[in-house]
Every structure is written in structure tokens, then in C-alpha cells.
Coordinates of C-alpha atoms in Angstrom, one line a residue:
Chain A
X438 CA 113.6 173.3 162.7
X439 CA 116.1 171.8 160.2
X440 CA 113.7 171.7 157.3
X441 CA 112.6 175.3 157.8
X442 CA 116.2 176.5 157.5
X443 CA 116.5 174.9 154.2
X444 CA 113.6 177.0 153.0
X445 CA 115.4 180.3 153.4
X446 CA 117.0 180.8 150.1
X447 CA 120.3 182.6 150.0
X448 CA 121.6 184.7 147.2
X449 CA 124.5 182.2 147.0
X450 CA 122.1 179.4 146.3
X451 CA 120.3 181.3 143.6
X452 CA 123.6 182.1 142.0
X453 CA 124.7 178.4 142.1
X454 CA 121.4 177.3 140.6
X455 CA 121.7 179.8 137.8
X456 CA 125.3 178.9 137.1
X457 CA 124.5 175.2 137.0
X458 CA 121.6 175.8 134.6
X459 CA 123.8 177.9 132.4
X460 CA 126.5 175.3 132.2
X461 CA 123.8 172.6 131.4
X462 CA 122.4 174.9 128.8
X463 CA 125.7 175.2 127.0
X464 CA 126.6 171.5 127.3
X465 CA 123.2 170.5 126.0
X466 CA 123.3 173.0 123.2
X467 CA 126.6 171.6 122.0
X468 CA 125.3 168.1 122.3
X469 CA 122.2 168.9 120.4
X470 CA 124.2 170.4 117.5
X471 CA 126.5 167.4 117.5
X472 CA 124.1 164.4 117.7
X473 CA 121.5 163.3 115.2
X474 CA 120.6 160.7 112.6
X475 CA 123.4 161.9 110.4
X476 CA 126.4 161.0 112.5
X477 CA 128.9 163.8 112.0
X478 CA 132.0 164.1 114.2
X479 CA 132.8 167.3 116.0
X480 CA 135.7 167.9 113.7
X481 CA 133.5 167.5 110.6
X482 CA 131.0 170.0 112.0
X483 CA 133.6 172.6 113.0
X484 CA 135.5 172.3 109.6
X485 CA 132.2 172.7 107.7
X486 CA 131.0 175.6 109.8
X487 CA 134.2 177.6 109.4
X488 CA 134.7 176.9 105.8
X489 CA 133.1 179.2 103.3
X490 CA 132.1 176.3 101.0
X491 CA 128.7 174.8 100.9
X492 CA 128.5 171.3 102.3
X493 CA 125.8 168.8 103.4
X494 CA 127.2 169.0 106.9
X495 CA 126.8 172.7 107.0
X496 CA 123.3 172.5 105.6
X497 CA 122.2 170.0 108.2
X498 CA 123.8 171.9 111.1
X499 CA 122.8 175.4 110.1
X500 CA 119.4 174.8 108.5
X501 CA 118.1 171.9 110.6
X502 CA 119.8 171.5 114.0
X503 CA 120.5 175.1 114.8
X504 CA 117.0 176.5 114.2
X505 CA 115.6 173.5 116.1
X506 CA 117.9 174.1 119.0
X507 CA 116.9 177.8 119.2
X508 CA 113.2 176.8 119.0
X509 CA 113.5 174.3 121.8
X510 CA 115.1 176.9 124.0
X511 CA 112.6 179.6 123.2
X512 CA 109.6 177.3 123.7
X513 CA 110.9 175.8 126.9
X514 CA 111.5 179.3 128.4
X515 CA 108.1 180.6 127.2
X516 CA 106.1 177.6 128.4
X517 CA 107.7 177.7 131.8
X518 CA 107.3 181.4 132.2
X519 CA 103.7 181.1 131.1
X520 CA 103.1 178.4 133.7
X521 CA 104.9 180.2 136.5
X522 CA 102.8 183.4 135.9
X523 CA 99.6 181.5 135.7
X524 CA 100.3 179.7 139.0
X525 CA 100.4 183.0 140.7
X526 CA 97.2 184.1 139.0
X527 CA 95.4 181.0 140.2
X528 CA 97.2 180.9 143.5
X529 CA 97.5 177.2 142.6
X530 CA 100.7 175.3 141.9
X531 CA 98.8 173.0 139.6
X532 CA 97.7 175.6 137.1
X533 CA 99.2 175.4 133.6
X534 CA 98.3 177.0 130.2
X535 CA 95.8 174.2 129.6
X536 CA 93.7 175.4 132.5
X537 CA 92.8 178.6 130.7
X538 CA 92.0 176.9 127.5
X539 CA 95.1 177.6 125.5
X540 CA 95.7 174.0 124.5
X541 CA 92.1 173.2 123.8
X542 CA 91.5 176.4 121.8
X543 CA 94.6 175.9 119.7
X544 CA 93.8 172.2 119.3
X545 CA 90.3 172.9 118.1
X546 CA 91.4 175.5 115.6
X547 CA 94.2 173.3 114.3
X548 CA 92.0 170.2 114.0
X549 CA 89.3 172.2 112.2
X550 CA 91.8 173.6 109.7
X551 CA 93.7 170.3 109.2
X552 CA 90.6 168.2 108.7
X553 CA 87.9 170.5 107.2
X554 CA 90.0 173.1 105.4
X555 CA 93.2 171.2 104.4
X556 CA 93.9 173.9 101.8
X557 CA 94.7 176.3 104.6
X558 CA 97.2 174.0 106.3
X559 CA 99.9 176.5 105.9
X560 CA 98.1 178.9 108.1
X561 CA 97.6 176.5 111.0
X562 CA 100.0 178.5 113.3
X563 CA 97.9 181.6 112.8
X564 CA 94.6 179.8 113.5
X565 CA 96.0 177.9 116.5
X566 CA 97.1 181.2 118.0
X567 CA 93.7 182.7 117.3
X568 CA 91.9 179.7 118.7
X569 CA 94.0 179.7 121.9
X570 CA 93.3 183.4 122.4
X571 CA 89.6 183.0 121.7
X572 CA 89.2 180.0 124.1
X573 CA 91.0 181.9 126.8
X574 CA 88.9 185.0 126.3
X575 CA 85.7 182.9 126.4
X576 CA 86.8 181.3 129.7
X577 CA 87.5 184.7 131.3
X578 CA 84.3 186.2 130.1
X579 CA 82.3 183.3 131.5
X580 CA 84.2 183.5 134.8
X581 CA 83.8 187.2 135.2
X582 CA 81.3 188.3 137.8
X583 CA 82.2 191.7 139.1
X584 CA 85.8 190.3 139.0
X585 CA 87.6 187.0 138.4
X586 CA 88.5 184.5 141.1
X587 CA 90.6 181.4 140.5
X588 CA 87.9 178.9 141.3
X589 CA 85.5 180.4 138.7
X590 CA 88.3 180.5 136.1
X591 CA 89.2 176.9 136.7
X592 CA 85.6 175.8 136.6
X593 CA 84.7 177.6 133.4
X594 CA 88.0 176.3 132.0
X595 CA 86.9 172.8 132.8
X596 CA 83.5 173.4 131.1
X597 CA 85.0 175.0 127.9
X598 CA 87.8 172.4 127.7
X599 CA 85.3 169.6 127.9
X600 CA 83.1 171.0 125.1
X601 CA 86.1 171.7 122.9
X602 CA 87.5 168.3 123.7
X603 CA 84.3 166.6 122.6
X604 CA 84.2 168.6 119.3
X605 CA 87.8 167.6 118.6
X606 CA 87.1 164.0 119.3
X607 CA 84.1 164.0 117.1
X608 CA 85.9 165.6 114.3
X609 CA 88.7 163.1 114.5
X610 CA 86.3 160.2 114.5
X611 CA 84.7 161.5 111.4
X612 CA 88.0 161.9 109.7
X613 CA 89.9 159.0 111.1
X614 CA 91.7 158.4 107.9
X615 CA 93.6 161.7 107.7
X616 CA 94.8 162.2 111.3
X617 CA 98.5 162.4 110.6
X618 CA 98.7 166.2 110.8
X619 CA 96.4 166.4 113.8
X620 CA 98.4 163.9 115.7
X621 CA 101.6 165.7 115.0
X622 CA 100.0 168.9 116.3
X623 CA 98.5 167.3 119.4
X624 CA 101.8 165.8 120.4
X625 CA 103.9 168.8 119.9
X626 CA 106.9 168.3 117.7
X627 CA 109.9 170.3 116.6
X628 CA 110.5 168.1 113.6
X629 CA 111.2 169.9 110.3
X630 CA 111.1 173.4 111.7
X631 CA 113.1 176.0 110.0
X632 CA 114.5 179.5 110.4
X633 CA 111.2 181.1 109.4
X634 CA 109.5 179.6 112.5
X635 CA 112.5 180.8 114.6
X636 CA 112.1 184.3 113.4
X637 CA 108.4 184.3 114.1
X638 CA 108.7 182.8 117.6
X639 CA 111.7 185.1 118.4
X640 CA 109.5 188.1 118.0
X641 CA 106.5 186.7 120.0
X642 CA 108.5 184.9 122.7
X643 CA 110.8 188.0 122.9
X644 CA 107.8 190.2 123.6
X645 CA 106.2 187.7 125.9
X646 CA 109.3 187.1 128.0
X647 CA 110.0 190.8 128.4
X648 CA 106.4 191.2 129.5
X649 CA 106.8 188.3 132.0
X650 CA 109.5 190.2 133.7
X651 CA 107.1 193.1 134.2
X652 CA 104.7 190.8 135.9
X653 CA 107.1 189.9 138.7
X654 CA 105.9 192.3 141.3
X655 CA 102.2 191.7 140.6
X656 CA 102.8 187.9 140.7
X657 CA 104.4 188.3 144.1
X658 CA 101.6 190.4 145.5
X659 CA 98.9 188.0 144.3
X660 CA 100.6 185.4 146.5
X661 CA 99.5 187.3 149.6
X662 CA 95.9 186.5 149.0
X663 CA 93.1 188.5 147.3
X664 CA 92.0 190.6 150.3
X665 CA 95.5 191.4 151.4
X666 CA 96.5 192.4 147.8
X667 CA 93.4 194.6 147.6
X668 CA 94.1 196.3 150.9
X669 CA 97.6 197.1 149.5
X670 CA 95.9 199.0 146.8
X671 CA 96.2 196.4 144.1
X672 CA 93.3 196.0 141.6
X673 CA 93.3 192.2 141.9
X674 CA 90.9 191.4 139.0
X675 CA 92.6 193.6 136.5
X676 CA 96.0 192.2 137.6
X677 CA 94.7 188.7 137.2
X678 CA 93.5 189.4 133.7
X679 CA 96.7 191.2 132.6
X680 CA 98.9 188.4 133.9
X681 CA 96.7 185.8 132.4
X682 CA 97.0 187.6 129.0
X683 CA 100.8 187.5 129.2
X684 CA 100.7 183.8 130.1
X685 CA 98.2 182.9 127.4
X686 CA 100.2 184.9 124.8
X687 CA 103.4 183.0 125.5
X688 CA 101.7 179.7 125.5
X689 CA 99.7 180.4 122.4
X690 CA 102.8 181.6 120.6
X691 CA 104.6 178.3 121.3
X692 CA 101.5 176.1 120.5
X693 CA 101.2 177.8 117.1
X694 CA 104.8 176.9 116.2
X695 CA 105.3 173.5 117.8
X696 CA 101.8 172.2 118.7
X697 CA 100.9 171.1 122.2
X698 CA 103.7 170.3 124.6
X699 CA 102.5 169.5 128.1
X700 CA 104.1 169.3 131.5
X701 CA 106.9 171.9 131.0
X702 CA 104.7 174.8 132.2
X703 CA 103.6 172.7 135.2
X704 CA 106.7 170.9 136.4
X705 CA 109.5 173.5 135.7
X706 CA 108.0 176.3 137.8
X707 CA 107.5 173.8 140.6
X708 CA 111.1 172.6 140.6
X709 CA 112.3 176.2 140.4
X710 CA 110.2 177.0 143.4
X711 CA 111.8 174.2 145.4
X712 CA 115.2 175.3 144.3
X713 CA 115.1 179.1 144.7
X714 CA 111.9 179.9 146.7
X715 CA 108.6 181.5 145.8
X716 CA 109.8 185.0 145.1
X717 CA 109.2 185.6 141.4
X718 CA 112.3 187.9 141.3
X719 CA 114.3 184.7 141.4
X720 CA 111.7 182.1 140.6
X721 CA 110.7 183.4 137.2
X722 CA 114.2 183.7 135.6
X723 CA 115.1 180.3 137.1
X724 CA 112.0 178.8 135.4
X725 CA 112.8 180.3 132.1
X726 CA 116.4 179.0 132.2
X727 CA 115.3 175.6 133.4
X728 CA 112.5 175.4 130.9
X729 CA 114.9 176.0 128.1
X730 CA 117.2 173.3 129.4
X731 CA 114.5 170.8 130.0
X732 CA 112.8 171.2 126.6
X733 CA 116.1 171.0 124.7
X734 CA 117.0 167.9 126.7
X735 CA 113.6 166.3 125.9
X736 CA 113.8 167.1 122.2
X737 CA 117.4 165.9 121.8
X738 CA 116.5 162.7 123.6
X739 CA 113.4 162.3 121.4
X740 CA 115.3 162.5 118.2
X741 CA 118.2 160.3 119.2
X742 CA 117.0 157.6 121.6
X743 CA 115.5 155.4 119.0
X744 CA 117.8 155.4 115.9
X745 CA 116.1 156.3 112.7
X746 CA 112.9 157.5 114.4
X747 CA 111.8 160.7 116.0
X748 CA 109.7 160.7 119.2
X749 CA 107.8 164.0 119.4
X750 CA 109.1 166.2 122.2
X751 CA 105.6 166.5 123.6
X752 CA 105.5 162.7 124.1
X753 CA 109.0 162.7 125.7
X754 CA 108.0 165.5 128.1
X755 CA 104.8 163.6 129.2
X756 CA 106.6 160.3 129.6
X757 CA 109.4 161.8 131.7
X758 CA 107.4 164.6 133.2
X759 CA 104.6 162.5 134.6
X760 CA 106.6 160.1 136.7
X761 CA 109.0 162.8 137.8
X762 CA 106.1 164.9 139.0
X763 CA 104.8 162.0 141.0
X764 CA 108.2 161.5 142.5
X765 CA 108.3 165.2 143.5
X766 CA 104.9 165.0 145.0
X767 CA 105.7 162.0 147.1
X768 CA 109.1 163.2 148.2
X769 CA 107.9 166.6 149.3
X770 CA 104.5 166.1 150.8
X771 CA 104.2 169.7 151.6
X772 CA 105.6 171.8 148.9
X773 CA 106.4 175.5 149.1
X774 CA 103.4 177.5 147.8
X775 CA 101.1 174.5 147.9
Chain B
X1331 CA 90.0 211.1 159.7
X1332 CA 86.4 209.9 160.1
X1333 CA 84.6 207.0 158.4
X1334 CA 80.8 207.2 158.0
X1335 CA 78.6 204.4 156.8
X1336 CA 75.0 205.4 156.0
X1337 CA 72.1 203.0 155.5
X1338 CA 74.4 200.2 154.4
X1339 CA 72.9 197.0 152.9
X1340 CA 75.7 194.5 152.5
X1341 CA 75.7 190.9 151.4
X1342 CA 77.1 188.2 149.1
X1343 CA 75.3 187.4 145.9
X1344 CA 71.5 187.6 146.5
X1345 CA 72.0 187.2 150.2
X1346 CA 71.8 190.3 152.3
X1347 CA 73.7 190.0 155.6
X1348 CA 73.7 193.5 156.9
X1349 CA 70.7 195.8 156.7
X1350 CA 70.3 199.6 157.2
X1351 CA 73.5 199.9 159.0
X1352 CA 74.7 203.4 160.2
X1353 CA 78.2 203.3 161.5
X1354 CA 80.5 206.1 162.4
X1355 CA 84.2 205.6 163.1
X1356 CA 86.0 208.4 165.0
X1357 CA 89.5 209.5 164.3
X1358 CA 92.2 208.4 166.7
X1359 CA 90.0 206.1 168.7
X1360 CA 89.8 202.3 169.2
X1361 CA 86.5 201.0 168.0
X1362 CA 85.4 197.4 168.4
X1363 CA 82.7 195.7 166.5
X1364 CA 81.2 192.8 168.5
X1365 CA 78.4 190.4 168.0
X1366 CA 77.6 186.7 167.7
X1367 CA 79.0 184.5 164.9
X1368 CA 77.3 185.3 161.6
X1369 CA 75.9 188.6 162.8
X1370 CA 77.7 190.5 160.1
X1371 CA 80.7 192.0 161.9
X1372 CA 83.3 191.2 159.4
X1373 CA 80.9 192.0 156.6
X1374 CA 80.6 195.6 157.9
X1375 CA 84.4 195.8 158.2
X1376 CA 84.8 194.6 154.6
X1377 CA 82.3 197.1 153.3
X1378 CA 83.9 200.0 155.1
X1379 CA 87.2 199.1 153.5
X1380 CA 85.9 198.3 150.1
X1381 CA 87.0 194.6 150.3
X1382 CA 83.3 193.9 149.6
X1383 CA 81.1 196.2 147.6
X1384 CA 78.0 197.2 149.5
X1385 CA 74.6 196.9 147.8
X1386 CA 73.0 200.1 149.0
X1387 CA 73.8 203.1 151.2
X1388 CA 77.1 205.0 151.2
X1389 CA 80.4 205.2 152.9
X1390 CA 82.3 208.4 153.3
X1391 CA 85.9 208.8 154.4
X1392 CA 86.6 212.4 155.5
X1393 CA 83.4 213.5 153.7
X1394 CA 84.4 211.9 150.4
X1395 CA 82.6 208.9 149.0
X1396 CA 84.5 205.6 149.3
X1397 CA 83.8 205.1 145.6
X1398 CA 85.8 208.2 144.6
X1399 CA 89.1 206.9 146.1
X1400 CA 91.5 205.1 143.9
X1401 CA 92.8 201.8 145.1
X1402 CA 96.1 203.2 146.1
X1403 CA 94.8 206.4 147.6
X1404 CA 92.5 204.3 149.8
X1405 CA 95.4 202.1 150.8
X1406 CA 97.4 205.2 151.8
X1407 CA 94.6 206.3 154.1
X1408 CA 93.4 203.1 155.7
X1409 CA 95.2 199.8 156.4
X1410 CA 93.2 196.5 156.5
X1411 CA 94.3 193.2 157.9
X1412 CA 91.8 190.7 156.6
X1413 CA 91.1 187.5 158.5
X1414 CA 92.4 185.5 155.6
X1415 CA 95.9 186.2 154.6
X1416 CA 98.8 184.1 153.6
X1417 CA 102.3 184.5 152.3
X1418 CA 104.5 181.9 150.7
X1419 CA 106.3 180.4 153.8
X1420 CA 109.7 181.2 152.5
X1421 CA 109.1 184.9 152.2
X1422 CA 111.3 186.8 154.6
X1423 CA 109.7 189.1 157.3
X1424 CA 111.4 192.2 156.0
X1425 CA 110.3 191.5 152.4
X1426 CA 106.7 190.9 153.4
X1427 CA 106.6 194.1 155.5
X1428 CA 108.1 195.9 152.5
X1429 CA 105.0 195.2 150.5
X1430 CA 103.2 197.7 152.7
X1431 CA 104.9 200.5 150.6
X1432 CA 103.1 199.4 147.4
X1433 CA 100.4 202.1 147.7
X1434 CA 103.1 204.7 147.4
X1435 CA 104.7 203.3 144.3
X1436 CA 104.1 203.0 140.6
X1437 CA 103.9 199.3 139.5
X1438 CA 107.5 199.3 138.3
X1439 CA 109.1 201.0 141.4
X1440 CA 111.0 199.3 144.1
X1441 CA 111.4 200.3 147.7
X1442 CA 113.9 203.2 148.0
X1443 CA 115.8 204.2 151.1
X1444 CA 113.0 206.3 152.3
X1445 CA 110.6 203.3 152.1
X1446 CA 113.2 201.2 153.9
X1447 CA 113.2 203.6 156.8
X1448 CA 109.4 203.3 157.1
X1449 CA 109.6 199.5 156.9
X1450 CA 112.3 199.5 159.7
X1451 CA 110.1 201.8 161.8
X1452 CA 107.1 199.6 161.3
X1453 CA 109.1 196.5 162.3
X1454 CA 110.4 198.2 165.4
X1455 CA 107.0 199.5 166.4
X1456 CA 105.5 196.0 166.3
X1457 CA 108.5 194.2 167.9
X1458 CA 109.4 192.1 164.9
X1459 CA 112.7 193.8 164.2
X1460 CA 114.6 190.9 165.6
X1461 CA 112.8 188.6 163.2
X1462 CA 113.5 190.5 160.0
X1463 CA 115.8 188.0 158.4
X1464 CA 113.6 185.0 159.3
X1465 CA 111.2 183.4 156.9
X1466 CA 107.5 183.6 157.7
X1467 CA 107.6 179.9 158.2
X1468 CA 109.9 180.3 161.1
X1469 CA 107.7 182.7 162.9
X1470 CA 105.2 181.5 165.6
X1471 CA 101.5 182.4 165.2
X1472 CA 101.8 185.4 167.4
X1473 CA 104.9 186.6 165.7
X1474 CA 103.5 186.2 162.2
X1475 CA 100.4 188.2 163.2
X1476 CA 102.6 191.0 164.4
X1477 CA 104.5 190.8 161.1
X1478 CA 101.2 191.3 159.3
X1479 CA 100.4 194.3 161.5
X1480 CA 103.8 195.7 160.6
X1481 CA 103.0 195.2 156.9
X1482 CA 99.7 197.1 157.2
X1483 CA 101.4 199.8 159.4
X1484 CA 104.0 200.3 156.7
X1485 CA 101.1 201.8 154.6
X1486 CA 101.1 204.6 157.1
X1487 CA 97.4 204.6 157.4
X1488 CA 95.4 206.9 159.6
X1489 CA 93.0 204.1 160.5
X1490 CA 93.8 200.4 160.9
X1491 CA 91.0 197.9 160.3
X1492 CA 91.7 194.5 162.0
X1493 CA 89.4 191.6 161.4
X1494 CA 89.6 189.3 164.4
X1495 CA 93.3 189.9 165.0
X1496 CA 93.5 187.6 168.0
X1497 CA 91.7 184.5 166.6
X1498 CA 93.9 181.4 166.7
X1499 CA 96.3 183.0 169.2
X1500 CA 96.9 181.7 172.7
X1501 CA 96.0 184.0 175.6
X1502 CA 99.5 185.4 176.0
X1503 CA 99.7 186.3 172.4
X1504 CA 96.2 187.7 172.4
X1505 CA 97.1 190.1 175.3
X1506 CA 100.3 191.0 173.5
X1507 CA 98.3 191.8 170.4
X1508 CA 96.0 194.0 172.4
X1509 CA 98.9 195.8 174.0
X1510 CA 100.4 196.4 170.6
X1511 CA 97.1 197.8 169.3
X1512 CA 96.8 200.1 172.3
X1513 CA 100.4 201.2 171.9
X1514 CA 100.0 202.0 168.2
X1515 CA 96.9 204.0 169.0
X1516 CA 98.4 205.9 171.9
X1517 CA 101.9 206.6 170.6
X1518 CA 101.1 207.1 166.9
X1519 CA 97.6 208.3 167.1
X1520 CA 96.4 205.7 164.7
X1521 CA 92.7 204.9 164.8
X1522 CA 91.8 201.3 165.1
X1523 CA 88.7 199.4 164.1
X1524 CA 88.6 195.8 165.2
X1525 CA 86.2 192.9 165.0
X1526 CA 86.6 191.1 168.3
X1527 CA 85.2 188.0 169.8
X1528 CA 86.6 188.3 173.3
X1529 CA 84.3 190.7 175.1
X1530 CA 86.6 191.2 178.0
X1531 CA 89.3 192.4 175.7
X1532 CA 86.8 194.6 173.9
X1533 CA 85.7 196.1 177.2
X1534 CA 89.2 196.7 178.3
X1535 CA 90.7 198.2 175.2
X1536 CA 87.9 200.0 173.3
X1537 CA 87.0 203.7 173.4
X1538 CA 83.8 202.8 171.5
X1539 CA 81.9 199.6 170.9
X1540 CA 79.4 198.8 168.2
X1541 CA 77.2 195.8 168.9
X1542 CA 75.7 193.9 165.9
X1543 CA 72.9 191.4 166.0
X1544 CA 71.4 189.6 163.0
X1545 CA 72.8 192.2 160.6
X1546 CA 71.5 195.2 162.4
X1547 CA 73.1 197.6 164.9
X1548 CA 71.9 196.6 168.3
X1549 CA 73.7 199.4 170.2
X1550 CA 76.8 201.5 170.3
X1551 CA 78.6 203.5 172.9
X1552 CA 81.3 203.5 175.5
X1553 CA 82.2 200.0 176.6
X1554 CA 80.8 200.3 180.1
X1555 CA 77.5 201.6 178.8
X1556 CA 77.2 198.9 176.1
X1557 CA 78.4 195.7 177.7
X1558 CA 75.6 195.1 180.2
X1559 CA 73.9 191.9 181.5
X1560 CA 70.9 193.0 179.4
X1561 CA 72.8 193.2 176.2
X1562 CA 74.6 189.9 176.9
X1563 CA 71.2 188.2 177.3
X1564 CA 69.6 189.8 174.3
X1565 CA 72.4 189.5 171.8
X1566 CA 74.3 186.4 172.9
X1567 CA 71.7 184.7 175.1
X1568 CA 74.2 184.5 177.9
X1569 CA 73.7 185.2 181.5
X1570 CA 76.4 187.2 183.2
X1571 CA 77.2 189.9 185.8
X1572 CA 79.4 192.9 185.3
X1573 CA 81.7 193.2 188.3
X1574 CA 83.7 196.2 189.4
X1575 CA 86.8 195.4 191.3
X1576 CA 88.7 197.9 193.4
X1577 CA 92.0 198.9 191.8
X1578 CA 90.9 198.0 188.3
X1579 CA 89.8 200.7 186.0
X1580 CA 87.5 198.5 183.9
X1581 CA 84.9 196.1 185.1
X1582 CA 85.0 192.4 184.4
X1583 CA 82.5 190.1 182.8
X1584 CA 81.6 187.2 185.1
X1585 CA 79.7 184.5 183.2
X1586 CA 77.1 182.5 185.0
X1587 CA 78.6 179.3 186.3
X1588 CA 78.5 176.5 183.7
X1589 CA 77.3 173.8 186.1

């Protein structure tokens, strides 16, 4: 019965996890400010920041590294929260925003604009957001049959994702000479983002994250099974749609700013569940915090590991996330909640 | 509280499982629904509790149509323990039981001290008080089934609907479950409607039995009147005798020897 004892999560354990994540967050943030292709020393940075004069150091730190840092944190937290909520909606630990068409929808819209209407490139975020919302709406409409159940959502998701994927592939083939922007979008990057994106995302992610906290009780109830939730007086289908909307909103907001970043929404809630248990009261905040840490780490790694070159954060996440996920699956044959 | 189903047609998709079913559940009694596999027992239970929408007919609870009840209002009046239920294995017993108070709360509210008292009461009534700090994973099959009963009991329903509450339990835990049902009925006056497979248990515990065969009501009545060699032959195609033993209030079912 040793293994079962480990599963009971004490308040102390949750506190320790949160404290550790907070420390990591601070250390990583300081590192992210400090490292980069322009090699400034800590002293240089501090002097520049606290002097009233304008300097290159100050510009780089305040206008490049700082907004990027904040974006990474917001996006990590949003994607993880989005994944965590969706996993309760689907009652499936393998659900991520891609399941409900957010990635495919945003990708389709972005590809269309970038390749067919390049004059609208500046509005890609807006269209990506719209595309994500539209694809998600389409999937739920097709899955609706007197209510929504996870299997039907996943299956219509597969269908829509496949059609949109084919369209994307075709479009890219026809315009294979001008794929630079598309590739950047598909592989999620934080390169060259500025304060204006931070301001936009702050509003959307702020709203989304607050809404996520309101989902906690419902997410927990859905874990008890559809019939049990119904018999407790929960309108299961309406709850599913509302939670999905919050999840899609968060994911769409991040996609529109940074393109597609995979694996965060899948892996982070999983690790959180292992660390603090399946109760969303602890699991959701842990996911947000950990998501911020993980994405910041991946982005910082991506822009420093090869000198003079930036590896998009989406690629770093997939490269590290994939094997790590396999490791988790092998190590814990039976995971909590699976 | 009474539940009346009239001329119910129930099914899944285009497939109709139950036809023209009239069923009346009396207040404060133990009613068992019996019948062969696939006869539609659970389907009836689901329709009466709105887990499955019926195609035709009507269900009235205390004279009011089932369709007029809000989800929460219904959950305050009847408690349902479906056959399929699961909780994350690391949920604690007292937390799970606490969810039974949801029908009394707004979506943003948490359990208050009044709710906690009812949760405690439900855990004591079902004998899971000692387990309250354990995780579901640490409970045995019989224990976790009692935890689920406690959860439903926390809704303070007038009628409990239990779908095969003893399936997957060993005989000791089956009997324990039946004793618990009887106790809840007697001490708290809660009506119980169960789908049961074990006819001996149904015979022993029920005030009223409804027999379903091929989606239609075959018979209903007091256990001794309903469970007869003739019914056993016609519904289950099983030969048996009903034996009365001195000193035992209820008769026993003696199945024909296998070899």
C-alpha cells in the first residue's frame, strides 16, 4: 500500500511545490533578462536600468527581453490552464487545445492570410483568433446531438482537423516559395515581440485566467462521470461547452500572439496532477505556475543554446516535451486520472 | 413522494428498449426492478431519474412533470447512484461525499458548516466515517460503494435510485449493502428503488417488485406474490422451487440442481 499513500496529497506538499515553482520562476526570469545574444553583464544591466539616460543596454532589456519574458510567462500559464480545463471536459488526460481545433483553425486562418492576402499580414493575430474560434465552434456544432460527449467531440475534431490540415498543406504546396511567415507561425515563436503584444495578451490572458479559476468546481465535478454529475444537478453538456469556451479562448489568444506552441497544454497539467493530485483547486494554479516556468525555460533555451541563432520556442517545446512525456508514461504506467 | 411513469417508451437513438411501461414508485418503500440482462431495467431507472430522456409517455414526481424540474431541484428530491461512476483515485472520501451538497449551492459556493454537518451525518449513516481522511484509491470495493451511497445521501433525497448497487461486490459486501439500504429506509424513511440481479436479495429486502421482460412490464407486486416458479420459468427460463423454512420470514429460491 506504499504507492497509494503517496497519492494522498498533503497541504504541505502543495505548498512546497508552489514555493519551488515560485523560486524557479524568479531565478529563470532573472536569467532570461540577463542572457542573450548581446552579452551584457549584470552590472551593466543594473546600471542601465537605474540610470535615467537612454542606452542600448536599456533598450535591449526594456524593449526586447522584458516584453518577451512577460509574454512567455503569460503564454505558458494560459496554455497550461487551457489544457488542464480541456482534460476535465474530455475526461481524458491526452486532450489538448489541438483536440478542439484551436491549432488547426488558427493555422488555417494564418496560412490563408499570409499566402493569399499578404497585404493583411498585420492582422494575422486577429484572423488566427477568429479561425481558432470558428474551428472550435464547428467541431462542437457537429458533435452536438442532444448534448455533447467527449467521444463525439474528439471524433469531429479529428475530422475537421484533417480537412483543415489538407487545405493548409495544399496551400503551402502552391506557395512553396513564400513560406517563411507560415513556418514561423506554425512553429510558435516569441521572436521580435514587443510591448504592444504584451498589452493585448495581458487583457485576453487576464480575462481567460480569471475565468479558469471560476471553472474549478465544474472541472472537479466532471471528473465524477457524466451520470454522477447529472445526478448531482449539474447540466453536463452546458458545463462542457462553457469550460471548452474558456479553454479555447485562452489557447486562441496565445496562438494569435505567438503562433502554435504544442505540448505545454498537454504535459504541464499532467505533471501537475502527479505532483499535487487531481483536485483542480490545487491542480489548476500549479499548472499555471508550472506552465509559465516551462515556457520561459524553453524560450530562453531556444534563444541561447545555439549562439547567433534562435530556435523557436514551439520547436524547443516539442523536442524536449516529446521525450519527457514518453519518460513519464513509461515511469508511471498508471497515472492518476488516466 | 411518489414517482409515476406512464406509457413510457425509452431507448437509445432509433432503438427502443422499453415500450408502454407504466411504473409507480411509492413513498418510503423499497422497490426492486428485476429482469434478465438487456430487459431494460436500468433503462427504466435512467428514464425515471432523467439520466436518459424518454421518447414517449410521461413521468410525474409528486404530480409534477419530470420535465418541469430544474436539474438542481430534481437532485434535491431524488438521489441517483448510476452503475458507472468514477472519481479520481486521489480524491478523499470526505471531499467526494461533500459533492452531494452541490444541488443546494450556487456554482460559486462552497460547503458551509451546515453542509459539513450533513456530510458528517451521511458518512456516519453509511459507516464510512472512519474512512473520511482516506483517498478513494485506498478504499475496498465495498467501502467505496458505501462512500458513493453517502455522496448521494448527502443530497438529502426522498428517494434513492440505485442501479445494481451490489454488482462487483463479494457476498459479504453485498449483504452489507442490503443491510445499509434497509437501515436507510427504516431509520430515515428514505424510499429506495433498485435494479437488482440477485433475486434472493430482492425477495428478502423489497416491499414491492417490478418484473421486466423484453422491455415490457411482466408483473409487479409483493415479493412473495411475484417471485414464483412460473415467473422464473417464463421470464428467466429457469426451473426452481420456492421453499418456506420455519423460523424464516421470507421464503428461499431453490434452483433446480445443475447436474
